[in-house]
Coordinates of C-alpha atoms and ligand atoms in Angstrom, one line a residue:
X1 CA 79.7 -0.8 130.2
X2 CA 80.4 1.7 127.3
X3 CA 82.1 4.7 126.6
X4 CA 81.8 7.4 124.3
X5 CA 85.1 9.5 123.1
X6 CA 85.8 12.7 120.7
X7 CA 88.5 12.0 118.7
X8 CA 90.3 14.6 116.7
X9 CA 90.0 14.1 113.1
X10 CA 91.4 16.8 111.8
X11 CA 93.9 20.0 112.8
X12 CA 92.1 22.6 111.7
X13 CA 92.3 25.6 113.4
X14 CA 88.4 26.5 113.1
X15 CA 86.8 23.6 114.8
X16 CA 84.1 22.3 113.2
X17 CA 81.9 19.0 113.0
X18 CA 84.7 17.9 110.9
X19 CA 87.2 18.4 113.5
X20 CA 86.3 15.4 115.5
X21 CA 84.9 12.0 115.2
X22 CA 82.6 10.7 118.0
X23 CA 83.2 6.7 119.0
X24 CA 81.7 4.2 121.3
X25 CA 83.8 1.6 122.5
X26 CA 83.5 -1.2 125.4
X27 CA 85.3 -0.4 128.1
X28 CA 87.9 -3.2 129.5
X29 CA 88.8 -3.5 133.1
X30 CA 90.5 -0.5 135.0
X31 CA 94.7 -0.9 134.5
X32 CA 96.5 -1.1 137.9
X33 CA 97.3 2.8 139.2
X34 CA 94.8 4.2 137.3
X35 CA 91.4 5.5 138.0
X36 CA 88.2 5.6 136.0
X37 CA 86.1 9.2 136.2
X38 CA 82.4 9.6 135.1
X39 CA 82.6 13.0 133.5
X40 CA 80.1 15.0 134.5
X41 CA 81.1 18.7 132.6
X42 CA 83.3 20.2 130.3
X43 CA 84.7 23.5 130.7
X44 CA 84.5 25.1 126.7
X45 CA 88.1 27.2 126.3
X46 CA 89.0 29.5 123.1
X47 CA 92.5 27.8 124.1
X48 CA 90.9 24.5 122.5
X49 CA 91.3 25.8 119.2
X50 CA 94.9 25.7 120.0
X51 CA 95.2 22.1 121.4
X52 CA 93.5 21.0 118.4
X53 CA 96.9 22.5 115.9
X54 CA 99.4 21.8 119.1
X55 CA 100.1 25.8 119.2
X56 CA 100.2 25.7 122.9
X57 CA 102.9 24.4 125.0
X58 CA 101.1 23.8 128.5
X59 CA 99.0 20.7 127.4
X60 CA 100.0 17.4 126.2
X61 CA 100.7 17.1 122.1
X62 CA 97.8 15.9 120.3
X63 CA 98.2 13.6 117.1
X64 CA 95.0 12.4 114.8
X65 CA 93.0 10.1 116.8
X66 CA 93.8 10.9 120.0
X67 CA 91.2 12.2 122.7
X68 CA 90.2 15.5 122.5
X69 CA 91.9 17.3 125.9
X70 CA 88.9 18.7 128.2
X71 CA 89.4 20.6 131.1
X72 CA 86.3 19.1 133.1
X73 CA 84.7 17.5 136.4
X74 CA 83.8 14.4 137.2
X75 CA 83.3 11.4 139.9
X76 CA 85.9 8.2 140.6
X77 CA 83.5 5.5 139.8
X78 CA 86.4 2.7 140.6
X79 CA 89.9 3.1 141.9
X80 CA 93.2 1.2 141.1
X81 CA 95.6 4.0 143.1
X82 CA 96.3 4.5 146.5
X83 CA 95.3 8.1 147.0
X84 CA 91.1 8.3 144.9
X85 CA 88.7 6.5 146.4
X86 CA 84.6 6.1 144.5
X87 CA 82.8 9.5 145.2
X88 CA 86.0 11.8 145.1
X89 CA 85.4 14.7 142.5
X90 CA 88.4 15.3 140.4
X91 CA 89.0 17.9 138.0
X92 CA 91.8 18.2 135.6
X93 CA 92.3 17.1 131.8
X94 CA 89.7 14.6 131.5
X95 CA 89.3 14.7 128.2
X96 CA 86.4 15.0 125.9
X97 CA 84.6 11.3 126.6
X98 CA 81.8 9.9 129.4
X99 CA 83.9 7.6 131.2
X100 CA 87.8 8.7 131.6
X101 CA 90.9 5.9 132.7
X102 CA 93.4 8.3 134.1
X103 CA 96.5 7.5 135.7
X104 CA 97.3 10.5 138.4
X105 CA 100.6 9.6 138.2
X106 CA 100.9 11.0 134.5
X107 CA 97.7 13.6 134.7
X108 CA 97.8 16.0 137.1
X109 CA 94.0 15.9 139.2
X110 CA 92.7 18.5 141.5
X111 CA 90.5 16.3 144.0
X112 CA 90.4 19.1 146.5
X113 CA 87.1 20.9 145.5
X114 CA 84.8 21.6 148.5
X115 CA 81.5 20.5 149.3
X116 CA 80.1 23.6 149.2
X117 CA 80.9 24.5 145.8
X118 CA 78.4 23.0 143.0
X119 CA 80.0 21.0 139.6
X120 CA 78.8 23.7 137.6
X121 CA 80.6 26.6 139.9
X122 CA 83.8 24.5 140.5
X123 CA 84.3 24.4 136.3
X124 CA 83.4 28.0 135.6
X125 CA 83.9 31.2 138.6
X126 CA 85.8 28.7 141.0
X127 CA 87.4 26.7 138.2
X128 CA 90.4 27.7 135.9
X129 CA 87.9 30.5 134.6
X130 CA 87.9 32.9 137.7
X131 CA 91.5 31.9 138.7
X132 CA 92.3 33.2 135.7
X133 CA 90.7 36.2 136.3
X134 CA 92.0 36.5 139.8
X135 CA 95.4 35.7 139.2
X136 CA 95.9 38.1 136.1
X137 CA 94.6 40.8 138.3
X138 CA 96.3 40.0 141.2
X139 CA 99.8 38.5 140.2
X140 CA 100.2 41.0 137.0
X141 CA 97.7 43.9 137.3
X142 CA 99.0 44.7 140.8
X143 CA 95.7 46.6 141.2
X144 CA 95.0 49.6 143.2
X145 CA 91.5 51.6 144.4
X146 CA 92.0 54.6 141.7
X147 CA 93.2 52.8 138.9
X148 CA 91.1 53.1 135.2
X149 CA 90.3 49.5 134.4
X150 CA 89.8 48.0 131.2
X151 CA 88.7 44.4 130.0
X152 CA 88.0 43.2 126.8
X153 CA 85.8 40.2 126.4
X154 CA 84.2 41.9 129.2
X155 CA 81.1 39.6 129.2
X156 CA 82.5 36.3 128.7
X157 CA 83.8 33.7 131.2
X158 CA 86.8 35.4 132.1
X159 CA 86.2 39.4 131.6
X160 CA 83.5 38.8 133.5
X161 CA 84.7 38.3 136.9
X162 CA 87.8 40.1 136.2
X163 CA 85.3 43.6 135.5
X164 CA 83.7 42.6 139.0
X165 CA 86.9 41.5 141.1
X166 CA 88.7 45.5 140.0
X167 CA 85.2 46.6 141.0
X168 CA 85.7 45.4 144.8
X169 CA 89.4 46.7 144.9
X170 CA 87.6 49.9 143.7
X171 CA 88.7 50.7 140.6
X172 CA 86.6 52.5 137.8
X173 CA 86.3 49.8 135.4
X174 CA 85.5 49.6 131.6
X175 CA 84.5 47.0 129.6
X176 CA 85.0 46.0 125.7
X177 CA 82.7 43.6 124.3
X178 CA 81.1 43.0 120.7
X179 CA 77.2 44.4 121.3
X180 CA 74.8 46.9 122.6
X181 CA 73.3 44.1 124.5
X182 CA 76.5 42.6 126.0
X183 CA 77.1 46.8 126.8
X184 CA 74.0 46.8 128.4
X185 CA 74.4 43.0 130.2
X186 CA 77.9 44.2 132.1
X187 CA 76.9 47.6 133.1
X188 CA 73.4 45.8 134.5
X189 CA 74.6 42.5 135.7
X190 CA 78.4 42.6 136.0
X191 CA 78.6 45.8 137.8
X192 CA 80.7 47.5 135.2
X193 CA 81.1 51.6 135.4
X194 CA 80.9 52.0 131.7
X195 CA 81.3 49.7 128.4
X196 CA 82.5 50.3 124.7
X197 CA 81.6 48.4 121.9
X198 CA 84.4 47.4 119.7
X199 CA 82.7 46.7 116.5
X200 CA 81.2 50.2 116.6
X201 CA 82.8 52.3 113.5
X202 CA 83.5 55.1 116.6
X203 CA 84.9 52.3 119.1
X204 CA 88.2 54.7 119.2
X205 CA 86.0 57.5 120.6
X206 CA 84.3 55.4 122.6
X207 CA 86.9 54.5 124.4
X208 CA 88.4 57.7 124.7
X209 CA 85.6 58.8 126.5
X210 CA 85.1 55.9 128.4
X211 CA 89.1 57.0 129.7
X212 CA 89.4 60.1 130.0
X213 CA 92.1 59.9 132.1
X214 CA 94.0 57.4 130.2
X215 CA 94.2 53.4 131.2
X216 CA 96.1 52.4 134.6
X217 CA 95.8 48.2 133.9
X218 CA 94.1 46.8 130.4
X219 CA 93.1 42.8 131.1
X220 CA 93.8 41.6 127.5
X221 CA 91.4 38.8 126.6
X222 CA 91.7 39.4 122.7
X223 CA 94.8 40.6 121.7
X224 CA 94.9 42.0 118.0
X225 CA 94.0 46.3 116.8
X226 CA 91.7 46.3 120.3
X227 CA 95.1 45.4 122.2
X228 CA 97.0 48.3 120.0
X229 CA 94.7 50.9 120.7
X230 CA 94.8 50.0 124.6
X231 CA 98.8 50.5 124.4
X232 CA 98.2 53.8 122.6
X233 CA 95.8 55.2 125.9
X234 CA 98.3 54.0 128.8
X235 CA 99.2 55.8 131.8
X236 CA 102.5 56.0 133.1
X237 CA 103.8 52.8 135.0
X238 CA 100.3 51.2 133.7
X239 CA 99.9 47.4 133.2
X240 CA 99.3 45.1 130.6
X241 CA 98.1 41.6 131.9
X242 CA 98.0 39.8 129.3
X243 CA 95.7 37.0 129.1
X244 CA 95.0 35.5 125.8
X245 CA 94.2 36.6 122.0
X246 CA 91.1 35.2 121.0
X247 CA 91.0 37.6 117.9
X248 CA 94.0 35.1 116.4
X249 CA 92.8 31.8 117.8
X250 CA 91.4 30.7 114.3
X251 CA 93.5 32.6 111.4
X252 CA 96.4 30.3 110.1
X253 CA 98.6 33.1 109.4
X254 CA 101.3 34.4 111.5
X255 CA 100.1 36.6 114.8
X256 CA 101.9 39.9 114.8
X257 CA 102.8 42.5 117.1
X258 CA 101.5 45.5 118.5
X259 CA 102.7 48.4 116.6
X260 CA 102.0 50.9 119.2
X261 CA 104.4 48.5 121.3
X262 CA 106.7 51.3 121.8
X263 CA 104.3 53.2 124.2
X264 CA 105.3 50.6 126.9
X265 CA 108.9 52.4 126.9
X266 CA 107.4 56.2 127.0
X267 CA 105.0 55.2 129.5
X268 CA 107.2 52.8 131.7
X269 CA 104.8 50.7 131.6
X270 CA 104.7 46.6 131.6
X271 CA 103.3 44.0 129.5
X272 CA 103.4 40.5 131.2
X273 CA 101.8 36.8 130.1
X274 CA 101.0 34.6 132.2
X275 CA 99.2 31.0 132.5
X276 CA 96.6 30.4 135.2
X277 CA 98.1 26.9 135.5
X278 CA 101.4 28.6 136.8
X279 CA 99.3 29.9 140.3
X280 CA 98.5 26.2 141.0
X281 CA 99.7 26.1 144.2
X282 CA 97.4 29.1 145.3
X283 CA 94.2 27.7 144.1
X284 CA 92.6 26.5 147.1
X285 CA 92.9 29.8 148.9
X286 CA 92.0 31.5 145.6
X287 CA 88.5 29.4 145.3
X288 CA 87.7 29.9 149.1
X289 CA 87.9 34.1 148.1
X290 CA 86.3 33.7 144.7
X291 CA 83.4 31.8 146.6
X292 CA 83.0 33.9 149.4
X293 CA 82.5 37.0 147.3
X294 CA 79.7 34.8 145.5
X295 CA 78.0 33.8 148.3
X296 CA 77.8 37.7 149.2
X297 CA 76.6 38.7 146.0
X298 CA 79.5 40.6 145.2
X299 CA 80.3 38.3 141.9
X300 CA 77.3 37.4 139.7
X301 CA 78.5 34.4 137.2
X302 CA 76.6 33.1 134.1
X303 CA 76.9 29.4 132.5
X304 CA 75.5 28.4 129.6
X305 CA 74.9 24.6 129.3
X306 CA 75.4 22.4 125.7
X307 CA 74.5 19.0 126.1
X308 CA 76.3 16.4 125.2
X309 CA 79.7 15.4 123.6
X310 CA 78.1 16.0 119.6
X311 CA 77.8 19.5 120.8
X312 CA 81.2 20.6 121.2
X313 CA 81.9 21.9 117.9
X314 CA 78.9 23.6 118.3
X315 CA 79.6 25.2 121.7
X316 CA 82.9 26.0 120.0
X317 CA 81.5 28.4 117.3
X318 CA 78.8 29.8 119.6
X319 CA 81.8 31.4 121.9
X320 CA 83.7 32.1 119.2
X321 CA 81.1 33.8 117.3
X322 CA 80.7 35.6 120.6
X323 CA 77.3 34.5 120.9
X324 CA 78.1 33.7 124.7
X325 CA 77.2 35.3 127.5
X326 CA 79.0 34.0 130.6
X327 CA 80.9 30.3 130.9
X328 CA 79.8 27.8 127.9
X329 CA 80.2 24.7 129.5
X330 CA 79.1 20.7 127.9
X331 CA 77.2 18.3 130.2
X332 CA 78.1 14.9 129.3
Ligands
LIG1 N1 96.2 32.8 130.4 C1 95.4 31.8 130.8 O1 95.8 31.0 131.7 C2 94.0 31.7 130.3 C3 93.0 30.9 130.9 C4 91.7 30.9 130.4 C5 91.4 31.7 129.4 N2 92.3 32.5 128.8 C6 92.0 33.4 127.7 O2 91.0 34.3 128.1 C7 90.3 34.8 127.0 C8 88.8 34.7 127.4 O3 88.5 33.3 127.5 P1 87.0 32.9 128.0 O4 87.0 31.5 128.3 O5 86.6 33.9 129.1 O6 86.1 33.2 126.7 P2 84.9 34.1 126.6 O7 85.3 35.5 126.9 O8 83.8 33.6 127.4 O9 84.4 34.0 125.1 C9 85.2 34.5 124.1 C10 84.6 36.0 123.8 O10 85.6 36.6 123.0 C11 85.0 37.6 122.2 N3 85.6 37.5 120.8 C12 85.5 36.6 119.9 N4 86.2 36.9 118.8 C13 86.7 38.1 119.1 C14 87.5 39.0 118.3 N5 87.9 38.7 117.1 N6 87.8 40.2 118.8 C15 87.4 40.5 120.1 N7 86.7 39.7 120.9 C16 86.3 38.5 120.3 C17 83.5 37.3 122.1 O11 82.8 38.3 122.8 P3 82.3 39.6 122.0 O12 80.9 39.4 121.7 O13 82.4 40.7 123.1 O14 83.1 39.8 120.8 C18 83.4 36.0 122.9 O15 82.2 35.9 123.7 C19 90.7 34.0 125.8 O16 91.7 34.7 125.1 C20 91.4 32.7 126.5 O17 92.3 32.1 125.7 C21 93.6 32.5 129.3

């Protein structure tokens, strides 16, 4: 039996076909304690472009030559540890590669997906994906039914079901994406009250009317002048969850602050990171919400599926280019 591996290459921070190197090796037998996963899919993250230069501090370091981390799913296809038996789903850091040794010991695996929820939903709206979204919003935004929502990234994996989770607490929720059609594509599909287009040379005005009333929580998903202008529209004792800052994910210079920062102190208002990773405890009861509300129709979720492990780079660039539209997800 075979397997085939992404290695990094290089530590650039725009991935590229360059970035990795693709191998096929034979596999030898499975080491005592460990277990061996046929990955089945693999969750794309902006945060990858990070693992590749080591700028985050939640994953494992990764050195030249080393496996390319994945958030993914997969099946135990033979086990050496007391606790995985063949057919258990696990999903965790897999890696970028078909067949993945892991020792749970050492990587932490979540084998406690239901039935009930597909491969495909279990890495995107019930994966780390709509956690994140549900956590952000329910840990940091502190949500209530009047507040003026605003998400930016509004129609990619996360903004997405955050837009739609505000919209079943019953806030008035706005959207911030990069197109007329992805304006169009949250209002229709995502259930948005309104969206703004931030590449529009009035975005500023947009926005302004999109809030009349000023912003209660902003769920930042890019960071950068969009996050600036958010601070500048803040209500008093409005939130900040902040989420991640795609708009710095592939510049190699410094990332800077927010020079409207000082609007946090007039407004009493709060600013607060978090990783989904830290909620892990909650995830089970999380998933069984997130899935209900899909299985009422009350969150619509989109995957877009690359195939194969030569199409990373590829998937990369498409959801960095903002070319996505949903979850972009590999099949392996
Ligand atoms: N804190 C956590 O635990 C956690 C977990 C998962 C994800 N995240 C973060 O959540 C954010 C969204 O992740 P995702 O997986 O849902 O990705 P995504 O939104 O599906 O895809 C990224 C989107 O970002 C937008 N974008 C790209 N460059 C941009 C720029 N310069 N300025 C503004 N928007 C830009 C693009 O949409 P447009 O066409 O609209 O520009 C693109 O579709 C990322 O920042 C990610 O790192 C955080």
């Amino acid at each position: 039996m075979k397997r085939t591996k992404l290695l990094l290459a290089k530590q650039n921070t725009y991935a590229d076909k360059d970035t990795f190197t693709l191998i096929e090796e034979n596999i030898d037998n499975l080491k005592n304690g460990y277990i061996r996963v046929s990955v089945s899919l693999i969750s794309i993250e902006p945060a990858m472009s990070g693992w590749i230069v080591n700028r985050t501090n939640y994953m494992p370091t990764l050195n030249i030559g080393d496996i390319m981390h994945a958030f993914a799913i997969g099946s135990v296809i033979e086990s050496n540890h007391r606790n995985f038996k063949i057919g258990d789903r696990v999903t965790g850091n897999l890696g970028c590669q078909t067949l993945a040794d892991i020792n749970p010991e050492e990587t932490e695996l979540d084998k406690t997906i239901p039935l009930n929820i597909s491969d495909e939903l279990a890495v995107s709206a019930c994966g780390l994906t709509g956690l994140t979204a549900y956590f952000g919003l329910q840990k940091i935004g502190n949500l209530k039914k009047s507040d003026t929502v605003v998400v930016s990234a509004a129609a990619g994996a996360v903004g997405s079901i955050a837009g739609q989770l505000a919209k079943i607490v019953g806030c008035h929720v706005i959207g911030i994406v990069g197109s007329q059609e992805k304006k169009d594509l949250i209002i229709d599909e995502f259930n948005y009250d309104n969206a703004v287009n931030y590449k529009a040379e009035d975005f500023k005005e947009q926005l302004n009317k999109a809030t009349p009333n000023g912003i209660d929580v902003y769920f930042d998903n890019v960071g950068g002048p969009i996050l600036n202008y958010c601070l500048a529209r803040l209500n008093k004792q409005a939130r900040i969850v902040l989420c991640g800052a795609i708009s710095n994910y592939n510049s190699d210079k410094p990332m800077t602050g927010p020079s409207n920062y000082f609007n946090l102190v007039y407004q009493s208002a709060s600013m607060q990171g978090f990783i989904v990773l830290d909620y892990k405890a909650e995830f089970n009861d999380a998933r069984k919400i997130i899935s209900s509300y899909i299985d009422q129709n009350k969150i619509i979720y989109r995957t877009e599926v690359f195939e194969g492990l030569t199409a990373i780079p590829d998937a990369l660039q498409h959801m960095f280019e903002g070319k996505n539209k949903g979850k972009v997800l590999v099949k392996v």
